[in-house]
Coordinates of C-alpha atoms in Angstrom, one line a residue:
M1 CA 63.1 243.3 -27.4
S2 CA 65.2 240.7 -25.7
T3 CA 66.7 237.5 -27.1
E4 CA 67.1 234.3 -25.3
V5 CA 70.5 232.4 -25.6
V6 CA 70.1 228.7 -25.3
M7 CA 72.5 225.8 -24.7
P8 CA 73.0 224.3 -28.2
Q9 CA 73.1 220.6 -28.9
M10 CA 76.7 219.8 -30.0
G11 CA 76.4 216.3 -31.2
E12 CA 74.3 213.1 -31.4
S13 CA 73.1 211.8 -28.1
I14 CA 74.5 214.9 -26.3
A15 CA 72.0 216.1 -23.7
E16 CA 74.0 218.7 -21.9
G17 CA 77.1 220.9 -22.1
T18 CA 79.3 222.6 -19.5
I19 CA 80.0 226.3 -19.7
T20 CA 83.7 226.7 -19.4
R21 CA 84.1 230.5 -20.0
W22 CA 82.0 233.6 -20.5
I23 CA 83.7 235.6 -23.2
K24 CA 81.3 238.6 -22.7
Q25 CA 80.2 239.9 -19.3
V26 CA 76.9 241.4 -18.2
G27 CA 76.6 245.0 -19.4
E28 CA 78.9 244.5 -22.5
R29 CA 77.7 244.9 -26.0
V30 CA 77.8 241.9 -28.3
E31 CA 77.4 241.7 -32.0
R32 CA 75.5 239.0 -33.9
D33 CA 77.7 235.9 -34.5
E34 CA 80.4 237.3 -32.1
P35 CA 81.7 234.7 -29.7
L36 CA 79.7 234.9 -26.5
F37 CA 80.7 231.9 -24.4
E38 CA 82.6 228.6 -24.6
I39 CA 81.2 225.1 -23.8
S40 CA 82.6 221.7 -23.4
T41 CA 81.0 218.3 -24.2
D42 CA 82.5 214.8 -24.8
K43 CA 82.6 215.7 -28.5
V44 CA 83.6 219.3 -28.8
D45 CA 85.0 222.4 -27.1
A46 CA 83.4 225.3 -29.0
E47 CA 82.9 229.0 -28.9
I48 CA 79.1 229.7 -29.1
P49 CA 78.2 232.8 -31.2
S50 CA 75.6 235.3 -30.1
P51 CA 72.3 234.8 -31.9
A52 CA 71.6 238.6 -31.9
A53 CA 73.3 242.0 -31.4
G54 CA 72.6 243.9 -28.2
I55 CA 73.6 244.2 -24.6
L56 CA 74.2 241.1 -22.5
T57 CA 71.7 241.8 -19.7
E58 CA 71.7 238.5 -17.8
I59 CA 73.8 235.4 -17.3
K60 CA 71.8 232.5 -15.8
F61 CA 74.6 230.0 -15.3
K62 CA 78.2 230.4 -14.0
E63 CA 81.3 229.0 -15.5
G64 CA 81.7 225.4 -14.7
E65 CA 78.0 224.7 -14.5
T66 CA 76.5 221.9 -16.7
V67 CA 73.3 222.8 -18.5
E68 CA 70.8 220.8 -20.5
V69 CA 70.5 221.5 -24.2
N70 CA 68.0 224.1 -25.3
K71 CA 67.9 225.6 -21.8
V72 CA 68.2 229.4 -21.6
V73 CA 71.7 230.4 -20.4
A74 CA 71.6 234.2 -21.0
I75 CA 69.5 237.1 -22.1
I76 CA 70.5 239.7 -24.7
G77 CA 68.7 243.0 -24.7
D78 CA 68.3 245.4 -27.6
G79 CA 70.4 248.0 -25.7
D80 CA 67.5 250.5 -25.2
G81 CA 66.5 249.5 -21.7
A82 CA 68.5 249.5 -18.5
T83 CA 71.0 246.7 -18.1
A84 CA 71.5 244.6 -15.0
T85 CA 74.7 245.1 -13.0
P86 CA 77.3 242.4 -13.4
A87 CA 77.6 241.9 -9.7
A88 CA 73.9 241.4 -9.2
T89 CA 73.4 239.1 -12.1
Q90 CA 76.5 236.9 -11.7
A91 CA 76.7 236.7 -8.0
E92 CA 74.6 233.6 -7.9
A93 CA 73.0 231.4 -10.5
P94 CA 69.1 231.5 -10.5
A95 CA 67.6 228.6 -8.7
P96 CA 65.8 226.3 -11.2
A97 CA 62.1 226.0 -10.6
A98 CA 60.6 222.6 -9.9
Q99 CA 59.9 221.0 -13.2
T100 CA 56.6 219.1 -13.5
A101 CA 55.9 219.4 -17.2
V102 CA 56.8 217.1 -20.0
E103 CA 57.4 217.3 -23.7
S104 CA 54.7 216.2 -26.1
A105 CA 56.9 213.7 -27.8
P106 CA 56.2 210.0 -26.9
P107 CA 58.7 208.3 -24.6
S108 CA 60.2 206.2 -27.4
Q109 CA 61.3 209.3 -29.4
P110 CA 64.5 211.2 -28.6
T111 CA 63.8 214.7 -27.4
T112 CA 66.1 217.6 -26.7
A113 CA 63.7 220.5 -26.1
P114 CA 63.3 221.6 -22.4
A115 CA 60.1 220.8 -20.6
Q116 CA 57.5 223.6 -20.6
Q117 CA 56.0 224.8 -17.3
P118 CA 52.3 223.9 -17.0
T119 CA 49.7 226.4 -16.0
Q120 CA 49.1 226.0 -12.3
P121 CA 45.4 225.8 -11.1
A122 CA 44.4 228.8 -9.1
Q123 CA 43.9 226.7 -5.9
T124 CA 47.3 225.1 -6.2
P125 CA 50.3 227.0 -4.6
P126 CA 53.3 227.4 -6.9
P127 CA 56.1 224.9 -6.5
Q128 CA 58.9 225.8 -4.2
A129 CA 62.1 226.7 -5.9
V130 CA 65.1 224.4 -5.3
T131 CA 68.4 226.0 -4.3
A132 CA 71.6 225.0 -5.8
S133 CA 72.6 223.0 -2.7
Q134 CA 69.5 220.8 -2.8
P135 CA 69.5 217.6 -4.8
A136 CA 67.9 217.9 -8.2
A137 CA 65.7 214.9 -7.5
Q138 CA 63.8 217.0 -4.8
A139 CA 62.4 219.1 -7.6
A140 CA 60.6 216.1 -9.2
P141 CA 57.0 215.3 -8.3
P142 CA 56.3 212.2 -6.1
K143 CA 56.8 208.9 -7.8
G144 CA 53.6 207.9 -9.7
A145 CA 52.3 211.4 -9.8
Q146 CA 50.8 212.7 -13.0
T147 CA 51.9 215.8 -15.0
R148 CA 50.2 217.3 -18.0
G149 CA 51.9 218.2 -21.2
N150 CA 50.6 218.8 -24.7
G151 CA 49.9 215.0 -25.1
G152 CA 47.8 214.7 -21.9
A153 CA 48.6 213.2 -18.5
Q154 CA 51.9 211.4 -18.0
T155 CA 53.5 209.7 -15.0
V156 CA 56.8 210.7 -13.6
E157 CA 58.2 207.4 -14.9
E158 CA 57.3 208.6 -18.4
L159 CA 58.8 212.0 -17.7
R160 CA 62.1 210.4 -16.8
R161 CA 62.1 208.3 -19.9
T162 CA 61.4 211.4 -22.0
K163 CA 64.1 213.4 -20.4
S164 CA 66.7 210.8 -20.4
S165 CA 69.1 211.1 -23.4
P166 CA 68.8 208.8 -26.4
L167 CA 72.1 207.2 -25.3
V168 CA 70.7 206.3 -21.9
R169 CA 67.6 204.9 -23.4
N170 CA 69.7 202.8 -25.8
I171 CA 71.7 201.4 -22.9
A172 CA 68.5 200.6 -21.1
R173 CA 67.1 198.7 -24.1
E174 CA 70.4 196.8 -24.5
H175 CA 70.3 195.5 -20.9
G176 CA 66.5 195.1 -20.5
I177 CA 66.2 197.9 -17.9
D178 CA 63.0 199.8 -17.2
I179 CA 64.3 203.4 -16.7
S180 CA 61.1 204.3 -14.8
Q181 CA 62.3 202.0 -11.9
L182 CA 65.6 203.9 -11.4
E183 CA 66.1 206.9 -9.2
G184 CA 67.9 209.4 -11.3
T185 CA 70.3 212.0 -10.0
G186 CA 69.8 214.4 -12.9
T187 CA 67.5 217.4 -13.1
S188 CA 63.9 216.5 -12.2
G189 CA 65.0 212.9 -11.5
R190 CA 66.4 212.4 -15.0
V191 CA 68.3 209.2 -15.3
T192 CA 71.9 210.1 -16.3
K193 CA 74.5 208.0 -18.1
N194 CA 76.4 207.5 -14.8
D195 CA 73.2 206.4 -13.1
I196 CA 72.5 203.6 -15.5
L197 CA 76.1 202.5 -15.8
S198 CA 76.5 202.3 -12.0
Y199 CA 73.2 200.4 -11.9
I200 CA 74.4 197.8 -14.4
E201 CA 77.8 197.5 -12.6
S202 CA 76.0 196.8 -9.4
G203 CA 74.4 193.7 -10.9
A204 CA 71.0 194.9 -10.1
S205 CA 69.8 194.6 -13.7
A206 CA 69.4 190.8 -13.1
Q207 CA 66.9 191.5 -10.3
A208 CA 63.1 192.1 -10.7
P209 CA 62.1 195.7 -11.2
Q210 CA 60.4 195.8 -7.8
A211 CA 63.6 194.9 -6.1
R212 CA 65.6 197.7 -7.6
A213 CA 66.9 200.3 -5.1
P214 CA 68.1 203.8 -5.6
H215 CA 71.7 203.8 -6.6
T216 CA 74.2 206.6 -6.8
P217 CA 77.2 206.6 -9.2
T218 CA 80.2 204.7 -7.8
P219 CA 83.2 207.1 -7.7
A220 CA 86.6 205.9 -9.0
P221 CA 88.9 204.6 -6.3
P222 CA 91.1 207.4 -4.9
V223 CA 94.8 207.3 -5.4
Q224 CA 97.1 208.9 -2.9
P225 CA 99.7 211.1 -4.6
A226 CA 103.2 210.7 -3.5
Q227 CA 105.4 213.6 -2.4
G228 CA 106.4 215.8 -5.4
D229 CA 103.5 214.6 -7.6
R230 CA 101.6 217.2 -9.5
V231 CA 97.8 216.9 -9.1
E232 CA 95.3 218.7 -11.4
P233 CA 91.6 218.1 -12.1
M234 CA 90.5 216.6 -15.4
S235 CA 89.1 219.2 -17.9
V236 CA 85.4 218.9 -18.7
M237 CA 86.3 217.6 -22.1
R238 CA 88.7 215.0 -20.7
R239 CA 86.0 213.7 -18.3
K240 CA 83.5 213.4 -21.0
I241 CA 85.9 211.6 -23.3
A242 CA 86.7 209.2 -20.6
E243 CA 83.0 208.5 -19.9
H244 CA 82.3 208.0 -23.6
M245 CA 85.2 205.6 -24.2
V246 CA 84.3 203.4 -21.2
L247 CA 80.7 203.4 -22.2
S248 CA 81.6 202.3 -25.7
R249 CA 83.7 199.4 -24.4
R250 CA 80.7 198.3 -22.3
T251 CA 78.3 198.6 -25.1
S252 CA 80.0 197.1 -28.1
A253 CA 81.7 193.8 -28.5
H254 CA 85.0 195.1 -29.8
V255 CA 87.2 193.1 -32.3
T256 CA 90.0 194.6 -34.3
T257 CA 91.6 193.3 -37.6
V258 CA 94.7 194.7 -39.1
Y259 CA 95.7 194.8 -42.8
E260 CA 99.0 195.9 -44.4
I261 CA 98.2 198.1 -47.4
D262 CA 100.6 199.2 -50.2
M263 CA 100.0 202.9 -50.7
T264 CA 102.7 203.3 -53.4
R265 CA 100.4 204.1 -56.3
V266 CA 98.5 206.6 -54.3
A267 CA 101.7 208.2 -53.0
R268 CA 103.0 208.6 -56.6
L269 CA 99.7 210.0 -57.8
R270 CA 99.6 212.5 -54.9
E271 CA 103.2 213.6 -55.4
R272 CA 102.7 214.1 -59.1
H273 CA 99.6 216.3 -58.7
K274 CA 100.2 218.1 -55.4
P275 CA 101.3 221.5 -56.8
E276 CA 98.6 221.7 -59.5
F277 CA 96.0 220.4 -57.1
Q278 CA 96.7 223.1 -54.5
Q279 CA 96.7 225.8 -57.2
R280 CA 93.4 224.6 -58.6
T281 CA 91.5 223.9 -55.4
G282 CA 93.2 226.2 -52.9
T283 CA 93.8 223.3 -50.4
K284 CA 96.6 220.8 -49.9
L285 CA 96.3 217.2 -51.0
T286 CA 96.9 214.6 -48.3
F287 CA 96.4 210.9 -48.2
M288 CA 93.2 211.1 -46.3
P289 CA 90.8 212.0 -49.2
F290 CA 91.9 208.9 -51.1
I291 CA 91.2 206.8 -47.9
F292 CA 87.9 208.5 -47.4
Q293 CA 86.8 207.6 -50.9
A294 CA 87.9 204.0 -50.6
I295 CA 85.9 203.7 -47.4
T296 CA 82.7 205.2 -48.9
S297 CA 83.0 202.8 -51.8
A298 CA 83.4 199.9 -49.4
I299 CA 80.4 201.0 -47.3
H300 CA 78.2 201.0 -50.4
K301 CA 79.3 197.3 -50.9
F302 CA 79.0 196.4 -47.2
P303 CA 76.2 198.6 -45.7
I304 CA 76.4 196.9 -42.3
F305 CA 79.4 199.1 -41.5
N306 CA 77.1 202.2 -41.8
A307 CA 74.6 200.9 -39.4
Q308 CA 73.5 201.4 -35.7
V309 CA 72.1 199.0 -33.1
S310 CA 68.8 199.8 -31.5
G311 CA 67.7 197.1 -29.0
D312 CA 67.2 194.0 -31.2
Q313 CA 67.0 196.0 -34.4
I314 CA 69.7 197.1 -36.9
I315 CA 69.3 200.6 -38.4
Y316 CA 71.0 200.9 -41.8
K317 CA 71.8 204.6 -42.2
R318 CA 70.9 206.2 -45.6
D319 CA 73.6 208.8 -45.6
I320 CA 77.4 208.1 -45.3
N321 CA 78.7 210.7 -42.9
L322 CA 82.4 210.2 -42.2
G323 CA 83.7 211.3 -38.8
M324 CA 87.3 212.3 -38.8
A325 CA 89.2 212.4 -35.5
V326 CA 91.2 215.6 -35.0
A327 CA 93.7 215.8 -32.2
L328 CA 93.7 219.0 -30.2
D329 CA 96.1 220.4 -27.6
W330 CA 93.3 220.0 -25.0
G331 CA 91.6 216.7 -26.2
L332 CA 90.0 215.1 -29.2
I333 CA 87.2 216.1 -31.5
V334 CA 85.4 214.3 -34.3
P335 CA 83.9 216.7 -36.9
V336 CA 81.8 215.0 -39.6
I337 CA 81.9 215.2 -43.4
K338 CA 78.2 214.9 -44.4
R339 CA 77.3 212.7 -47.4
A340 CA 81.0 212.0 -48.1
D341 CA 80.2 209.5 -50.8
E342 CA 78.8 212.4 -53.0
L343 CA 82.1 214.3 -52.9
S344 CA 85.1 214.1 -55.2
I345 CA 88.7 213.9 -54.1
A346 CA 88.9 217.7 -54.2
G347 CA 85.6 218.0 -52.3
L348 CA 86.8 215.6 -49.6
A349 CA 90.1 217.4 -49.3
R350 CA 88.4 220.8 -48.9
A351 CA 85.9 219.5 -46.4
A352 CA 88.6 217.7 -44.3
N353 CA 91.1 220.5 -44.2
D354 CA 88.4 223.1 -43.4
L355 CA 86.9 221.1 -40.6
A356 CA 90.3 220.3 -39.0
D357 CA 91.3 224.0 -39.2
R358 CA 88.1 225.2 -37.6
A359 CA 88.1 222.5 -35.0
R360 CA 91.5 223.7 -33.7
A361 CA 90.2 227.3 -33.7
K362 CA 87.0 226.3 -31.8
Q363 CA 84.8 227.5 -34.6
L364 CA 82.8 224.4 -35.5
K365 CA 79.0 224.6 -35.7
P366 CA 76.9 222.2 -33.7
D367 CA 75.7 220.2 -36.7
E368 CA 79.3 219.7 -37.8
V369 CA 80.0 217.3 -35.0
A370 CA 76.7 215.4 -35.2
G371 CA 75.4 212.6 -37.3
G372 CA 78.5 210.6 -38.0
T373 CA 78.0 207.0 -39.2
F374 CA 81.6 205.8 -39.6
T375 CA 84.8 207.2 -38.1
I376 CA 88.4 207.3 -39.3
T377 CA 91.2 208.2 -37.0
N378 CA 94.8 208.8 -38.1
P379 CA 97.4 208.1 -35.4
G380 CA 99.9 207.6 -38.2
V381 CA 100.4 211.3 -38.4
F382 CA 102.3 211.1 -35.1
G383 CA 104.3 208.0 -36.3
G384 CA 102.2 205.3 -34.8
L385 CA 102.1 202.1 -36.9
F386 CA 98.7 200.9 -35.7
G387 CA 96.4 200.8 -32.7
T388 CA 93.0 199.3 -31.7
P389 CA 90.6 202.3 -31.8
I390 CA 87.5 202.4 -29.7
I391 CA 84.2 202.6 -31.6
N392 CA 82.5 206.0 -31.5
Q393 CA 79.0 205.2 -30.3
P394 CA 76.4 204.7 -31.7
Q395 CA 78.4 203.7 -34.7
V396 CA 79.5 200.1 -35.3
A397 CA 83.0 200.5 -36.8
I398 CA 86.1 202.7 -36.8
L399 CA 89.2 202.7 -38.9
G400 CA 92.7 203.5 -37.6
V401 CA 95.3 204.6 -40.2
G402 CA 98.9 204.0 -39.3
A403 CA 102.0 205.8 -40.5
I404 CA 102.6 205.6 -44.3
E405 CA 106.3 205.0 -44.7
K406 CA 108.8 203.4 -47.0
R407 CA 109.6 199.8 -46.2
P408 CA 111.2 196.9 -48.1
K409 CA 108.5 194.7 -49.6
V410 CA 108.5 191.4 -51.5
I411 CA 106.6 191.9 -54.8
T412 CA 105.9 189.5 -57.6
T413 CA 106.4 190.6 -61.2
E414 CA 104.0 189.8 -64.1
E415 CA 106.5 187.1 -65.1
G416 CA 106.2 185.5 -61.7
D417 CA 109.6 186.6 -60.4
D418 CA 109.9 187.7 -56.7
L419 CA 111.7 191.0 -56.0
I420 CA 112.4 193.2 -53.0
A421 CA 111.3 196.7 -53.6
I422 CA 110.9 199.9 -51.6
R423 CA 107.2 200.6 -51.2
H424 CA 105.0 203.0 -49.3
I425 CA 103.3 200.8 -46.7
A426 CA 100.7 201.4 -43.9
Y427 CA 98.8 199.3 -41.4
F428 CA 95.0 199.8 -41.4
A429 CA 93.3 198.7 -38.2
L430 CA 89.5 198.2 -38.3
S431 CA 87.6 197.9 -35.0
F432 CA 84.1 196.6 -35.4
D433 CA 81.1 195.7 -33.3
H434 CA 80.9 191.9 -33.2
R435 CA 77.3 192.0 -32.1
I436 CA 76.2 192.6 -35.7
I437 CA 79.4 192.3 -37.8
D438 CA 81.0 188.9 -38.3
G439 CA 84.7 188.5 -38.7
A440 CA 84.4 187.4 -42.3
D441 CA 82.5 190.6 -43.2
A442 CA 85.2 192.7 -41.5
E443 CA 87.9 190.9 -43.5
R444 CA 85.9 191.4 -46.8
F445 CA 85.4 195.0 -46.0
L446 CA 89.1 195.7 -45.3
A447 CA 90.2 193.6 -48.2
Y448 CA 88.1 195.7 -50.5
V449 CA 89.6 198.9 -49.1
K450 CA 93.1 197.4 -49.7
Q451 CA 92.2 196.4 -53.2
T452 CA 90.9 199.9 -54.0
L453 CA 93.9 201.8 -52.5
E454 CA 96.5 199.5 -54.1
A455 CA 94.9 199.9 -57.5
G456 CA 95.3 203.7 -57.2
Q457 CA 92.6 204.5 -59.8
Y458 CA 91.5 208.0 -58.8
Q459 CA 90.2 211.0 -60.7
L460 CA 91.7 214.3 -59.5

């Protein structure tokens, strides 16, 4: 009995992933949960484990190819039957059949499952396969044609809406764009992120839908390298990060406010309990768990910072899921601490250290980079005083923590005398989406975080 290996969904709003390396080759045996291949998205580079033990009998996509989530990328046999030869299986990727089916979910709901092929009537010839050199849009039915899924007849326009990622649909709502009027360059005419961003940049969104013309993504202006320059292509992860950051700047109205916070009491508490904490919990005690707990407390008081924008609606998220940016040698990743407000300092420390270690080892699971509602980045670990971080969509705020270092500080005693003392000081930079968060709310939020950290009242 064979097992299908599918492209996993590696994060919220991620509709595809790029295969960067096949760890196993056709004909080789693989054990269950043994690394099978590596993928790259804008959120994660990860090793994907095998879902079953057996012989890798077929690889459907080559290294470097981008594949939609939940699409079959390989077949694992039980090892009893004959196996395909590597040369025959990997020489060329199978041509994707023309897709004319749709998912049963209504267009307004995000879907990630691949479309199912409908049963063809006997008198209708099968659709012609599309070769890799043909445009993906040729595989789509003619505009206005109907296809049949579990929910009945649908037009191609509805198919495109269904197969566009939640991120693309959100951008379309923000700019009042009808996706069905765009000519997508993705599989089966799917409108991609590049399609809709290029469409917006062209100024066509101000025109009537009937006047909209097909538009291809505008390439970045080429730069001629000088003699002696070294030229290398961006990695898949770097390209995805670049797209995600530019998209966020276009989507949210970014404003940043910076506070100076005295971390002396937290520093003393941490220094006093570090050895005992590590012996008791098995993990090191850093400043970050204290900051995480201060943030979750502030979010409970100011829930707008744990929200998302959907058209003209604001979605207040129930769970507080903290994303923590982790710098890698090859890029950046944001694993998520789920329901962080329910964890103690020890629990937050364990979760943060475990996620960071496995992120660097490419061992994160798909759901561990999904569902974040507020992100914290820590450039201070490299010595930076502060920056103006870019919001991680679809979130509405991100906190940047600068270096915590000793500086002279004027303090006032209980008797009212002013003194210059050596204190542990850090700058905290909060970037927020001014579409739904007012400046006064951002100031109150960060002031509350400052008050909590400077009080240093924590249970270890």
